[in-house]
Short mmCIF file of C-alpha atoms in Angstrom, two decimals:
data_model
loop_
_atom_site.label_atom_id
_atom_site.label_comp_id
_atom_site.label_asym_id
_atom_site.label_seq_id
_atom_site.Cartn_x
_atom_site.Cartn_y
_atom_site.Cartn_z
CA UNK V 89 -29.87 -23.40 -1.32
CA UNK V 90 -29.90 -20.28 1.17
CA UNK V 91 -27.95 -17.65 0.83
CA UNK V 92 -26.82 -16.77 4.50
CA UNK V 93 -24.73 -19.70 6.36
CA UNK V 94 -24.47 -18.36 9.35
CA UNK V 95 -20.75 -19.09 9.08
CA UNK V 96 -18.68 -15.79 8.70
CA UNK V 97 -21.42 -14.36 11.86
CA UNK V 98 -17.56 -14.59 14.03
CA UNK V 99 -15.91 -12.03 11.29
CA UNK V 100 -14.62 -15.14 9.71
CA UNK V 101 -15.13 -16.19 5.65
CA UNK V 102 -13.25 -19.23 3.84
CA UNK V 103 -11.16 -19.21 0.91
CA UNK V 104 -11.46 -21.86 -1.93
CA UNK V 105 -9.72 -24.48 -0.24
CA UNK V 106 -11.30 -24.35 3.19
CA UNK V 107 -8.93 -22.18 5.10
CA UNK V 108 -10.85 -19.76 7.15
CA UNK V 109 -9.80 -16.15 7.59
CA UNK V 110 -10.65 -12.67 9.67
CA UNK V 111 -13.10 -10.56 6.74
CA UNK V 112 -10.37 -8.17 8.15
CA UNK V 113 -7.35 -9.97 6.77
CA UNK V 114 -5.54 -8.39 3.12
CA UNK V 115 -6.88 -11.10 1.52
CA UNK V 116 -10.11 -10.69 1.84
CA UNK V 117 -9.87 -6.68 1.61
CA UNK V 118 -7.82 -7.59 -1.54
CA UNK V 119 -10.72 -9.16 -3.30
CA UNK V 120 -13.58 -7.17 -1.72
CA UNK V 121 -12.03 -4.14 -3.54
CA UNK V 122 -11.82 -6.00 -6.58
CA UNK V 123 -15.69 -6.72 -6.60
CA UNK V 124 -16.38 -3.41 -5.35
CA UNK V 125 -14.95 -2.13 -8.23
CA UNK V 126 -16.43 -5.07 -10.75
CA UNK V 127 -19.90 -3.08 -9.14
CA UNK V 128 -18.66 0.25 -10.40
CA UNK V 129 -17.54 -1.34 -13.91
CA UNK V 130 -21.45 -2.64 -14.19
CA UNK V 131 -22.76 0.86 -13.53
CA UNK V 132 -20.29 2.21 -15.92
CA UNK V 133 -21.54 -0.49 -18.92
CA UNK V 134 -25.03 0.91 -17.73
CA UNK V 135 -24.18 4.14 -18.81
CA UNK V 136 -25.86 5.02 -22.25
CA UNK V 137 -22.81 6.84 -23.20
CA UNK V 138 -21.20 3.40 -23.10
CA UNK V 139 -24.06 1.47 -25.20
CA UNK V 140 -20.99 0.48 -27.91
CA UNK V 141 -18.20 -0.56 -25.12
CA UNK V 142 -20.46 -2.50 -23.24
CA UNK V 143 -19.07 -6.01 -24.51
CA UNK V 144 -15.76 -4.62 -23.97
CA UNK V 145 -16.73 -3.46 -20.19
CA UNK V 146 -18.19 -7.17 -19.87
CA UNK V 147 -15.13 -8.89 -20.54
CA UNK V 148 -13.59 -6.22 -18.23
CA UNK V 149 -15.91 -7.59 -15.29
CA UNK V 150 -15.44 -11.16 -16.62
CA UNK V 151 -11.37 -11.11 -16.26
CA UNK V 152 -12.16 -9.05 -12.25
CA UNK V 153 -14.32 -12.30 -11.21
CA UNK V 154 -11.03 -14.35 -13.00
CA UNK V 155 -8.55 -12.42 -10.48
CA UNK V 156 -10.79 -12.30 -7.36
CA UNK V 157 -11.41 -15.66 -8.02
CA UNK V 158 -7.34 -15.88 -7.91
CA UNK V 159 -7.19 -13.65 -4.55
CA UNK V 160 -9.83 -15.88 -2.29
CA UNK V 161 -8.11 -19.12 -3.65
CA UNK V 162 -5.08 -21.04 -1.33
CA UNK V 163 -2.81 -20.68 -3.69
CA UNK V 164 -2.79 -24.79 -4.56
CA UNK V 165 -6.20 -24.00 -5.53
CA UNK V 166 -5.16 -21.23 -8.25
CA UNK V 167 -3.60 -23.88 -10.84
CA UNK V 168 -6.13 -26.61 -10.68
CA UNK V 169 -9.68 -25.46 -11.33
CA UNK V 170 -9.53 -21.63 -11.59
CA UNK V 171 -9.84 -19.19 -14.99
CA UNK V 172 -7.16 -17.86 -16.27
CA UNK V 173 -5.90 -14.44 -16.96
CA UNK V 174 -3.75 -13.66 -19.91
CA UNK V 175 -1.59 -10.93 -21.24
CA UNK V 176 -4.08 -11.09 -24.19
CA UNK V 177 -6.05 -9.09 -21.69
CA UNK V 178 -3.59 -6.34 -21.28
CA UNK V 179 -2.74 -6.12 -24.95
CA UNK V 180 -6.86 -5.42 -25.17
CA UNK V 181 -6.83 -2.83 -22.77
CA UNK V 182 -3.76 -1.21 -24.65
CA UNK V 183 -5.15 -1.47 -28.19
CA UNK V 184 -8.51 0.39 -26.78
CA UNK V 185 -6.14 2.78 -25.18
CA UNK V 186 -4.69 3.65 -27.98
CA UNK V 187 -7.71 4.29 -29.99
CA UNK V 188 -9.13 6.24 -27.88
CA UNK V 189 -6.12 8.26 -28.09
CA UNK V 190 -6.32 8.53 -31.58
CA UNK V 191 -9.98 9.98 -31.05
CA UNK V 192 -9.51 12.29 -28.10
CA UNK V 193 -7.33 16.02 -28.11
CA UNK V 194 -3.81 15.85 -26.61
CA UNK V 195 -3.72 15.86 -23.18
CA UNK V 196 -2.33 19.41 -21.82
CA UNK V 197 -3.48 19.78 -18.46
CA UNK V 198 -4.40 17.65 -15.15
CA UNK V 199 -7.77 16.52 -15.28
CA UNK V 200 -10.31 16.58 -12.47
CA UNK V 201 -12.63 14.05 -11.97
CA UNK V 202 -16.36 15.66 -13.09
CA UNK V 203 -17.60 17.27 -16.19
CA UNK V 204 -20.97 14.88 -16.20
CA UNK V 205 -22.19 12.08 -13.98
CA UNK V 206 -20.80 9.09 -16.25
CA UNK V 207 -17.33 10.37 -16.04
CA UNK V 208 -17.72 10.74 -12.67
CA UNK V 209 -18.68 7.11 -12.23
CA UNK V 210 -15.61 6.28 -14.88
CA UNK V 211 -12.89 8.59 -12.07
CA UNK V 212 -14.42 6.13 -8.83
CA UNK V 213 -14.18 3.40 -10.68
CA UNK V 214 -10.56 4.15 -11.72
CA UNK V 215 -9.75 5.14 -8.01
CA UNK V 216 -10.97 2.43 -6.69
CA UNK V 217 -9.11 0.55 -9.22
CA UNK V 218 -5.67 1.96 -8.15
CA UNK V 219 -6.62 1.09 -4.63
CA UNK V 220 -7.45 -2.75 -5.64
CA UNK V 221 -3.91 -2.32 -6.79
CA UNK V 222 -2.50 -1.11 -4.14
CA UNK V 223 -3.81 -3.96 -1.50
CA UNK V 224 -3.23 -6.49 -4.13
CA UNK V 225 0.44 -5.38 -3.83
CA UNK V 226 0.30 -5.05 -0.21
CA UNK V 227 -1.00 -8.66 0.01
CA UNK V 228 2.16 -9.51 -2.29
CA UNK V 229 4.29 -8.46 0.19
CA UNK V 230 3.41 -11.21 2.56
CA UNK V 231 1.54 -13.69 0.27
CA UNK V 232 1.91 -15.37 -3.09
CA UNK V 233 0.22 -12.84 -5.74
CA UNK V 234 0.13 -13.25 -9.94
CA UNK V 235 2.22 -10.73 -12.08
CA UNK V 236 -0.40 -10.24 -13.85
CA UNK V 237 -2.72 -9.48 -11.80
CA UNK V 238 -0.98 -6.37 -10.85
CA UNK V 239 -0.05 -5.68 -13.85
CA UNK V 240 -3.55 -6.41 -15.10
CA UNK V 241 -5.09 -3.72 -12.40
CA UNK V 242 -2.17 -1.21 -13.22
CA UNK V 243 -3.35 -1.47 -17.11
CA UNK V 244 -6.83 -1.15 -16.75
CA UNK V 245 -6.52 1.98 -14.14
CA UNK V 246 -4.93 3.37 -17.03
CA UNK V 247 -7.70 2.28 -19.56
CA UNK V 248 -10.32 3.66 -17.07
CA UNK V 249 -8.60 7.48 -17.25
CA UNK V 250 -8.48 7.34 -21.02
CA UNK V 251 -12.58 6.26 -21.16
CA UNK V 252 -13.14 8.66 -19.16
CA UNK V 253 -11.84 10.91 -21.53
CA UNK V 254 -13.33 9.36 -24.51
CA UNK V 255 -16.56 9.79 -22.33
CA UNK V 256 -15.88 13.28 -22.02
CA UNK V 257 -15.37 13.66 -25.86
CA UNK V 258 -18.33 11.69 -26.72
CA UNK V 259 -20.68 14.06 -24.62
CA UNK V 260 -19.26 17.10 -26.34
CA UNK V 261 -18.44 18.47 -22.71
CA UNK V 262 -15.65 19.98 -21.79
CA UNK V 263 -12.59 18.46 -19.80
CA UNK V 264 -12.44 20.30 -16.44
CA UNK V 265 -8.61 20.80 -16.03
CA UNK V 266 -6.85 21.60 -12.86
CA UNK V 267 -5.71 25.17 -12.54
CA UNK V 268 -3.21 25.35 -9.42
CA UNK V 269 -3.12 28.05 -7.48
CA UNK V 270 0.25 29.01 -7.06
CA UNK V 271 1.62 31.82 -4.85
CA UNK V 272 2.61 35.16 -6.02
CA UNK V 273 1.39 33.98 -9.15
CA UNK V 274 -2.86 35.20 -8.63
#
């Protein structure tokens, strides 16, 4: 089997179900981010600052293929042959969460992205994350879109903040916080 078709060579690509679409409708945006960011999750399980999460960042990319698989599916397509996503998979995402709060120093200040390339990689991934999110939603304006995979996207934006914090623990470097600059007040 070749790779290449020949058939999206128009700026057109098919959903599961046969409907074609522009590669410049939501949709497609909507799960492009998605991979782009299951990309970013794989460099971030490459990271040997990550060597005991990487099962845990696995199953992270595992339940992304689950949801784009949801997002390039016609929506009759989505209950008959497709994985499913659970709220198993936030509660995960929470429980890690919450140990890694239990590991890390209260939280006092903003935090900018930096500090050491792997928490670097963890901030893109997590902004690319909330911008998955935020086309997924868009596309729910207009389309069918799963709860939970909002919901899903919301949580682990969240879980990607707090390892990059454990991250930044686990190298013994310190958390660069934001310091505004505030008027009359240099």
């Amino acid at each position: 089997m070749k790779i290449y078709t020949k058939t999206g060579d128009k700026g057109t690509t098919s959903l599961i179900g046969g409907t074609r679409l522009s590669k410049a409708h939501i949709r497609i945006d909507a799960y492009g981010t998605v991979d782009e960011l299951n990309s970013y999750i794989g460099l971030l399980r490459d990271q040997p600052v990550n060597e005991n999460r990487r099962d845990l960042l696995k199953e992270i990319q595992d339940r992304l293929f689950t949801i784009g698989s949801h997002l390039a599916s016609e929506s009759d397509q989505t209950r008959r042959i497709l994985p499913d996503l659970r709220d198993e998979d936030l509660v995960l995402l929470e429980k890690e969460m919450d140990l890694i709060t239990s590991k890390t120093p209260t939280l006092r200040a903003f935090v900018l992205p930096g500090g050491h390339q792997s928490v670097s990689f963890g901030h893109i991934a997590r902004t690319v994350c909330r911008r998955a999110e935020r086309t997924v939603i868009a596309l729910g304006q207009d389309e069918e879109v799963e709860e939970i995979v909002i919901r899903y996207l919301n949580r682990l934006s969240d879980y990607l903040f707090m390892l990059c914090r454990a991250m930044t623990y686990e190298l013994e470097i310190e958390e660069v916080t934001w310091k505004p600059r505030v008027p009359g007040r240099e």
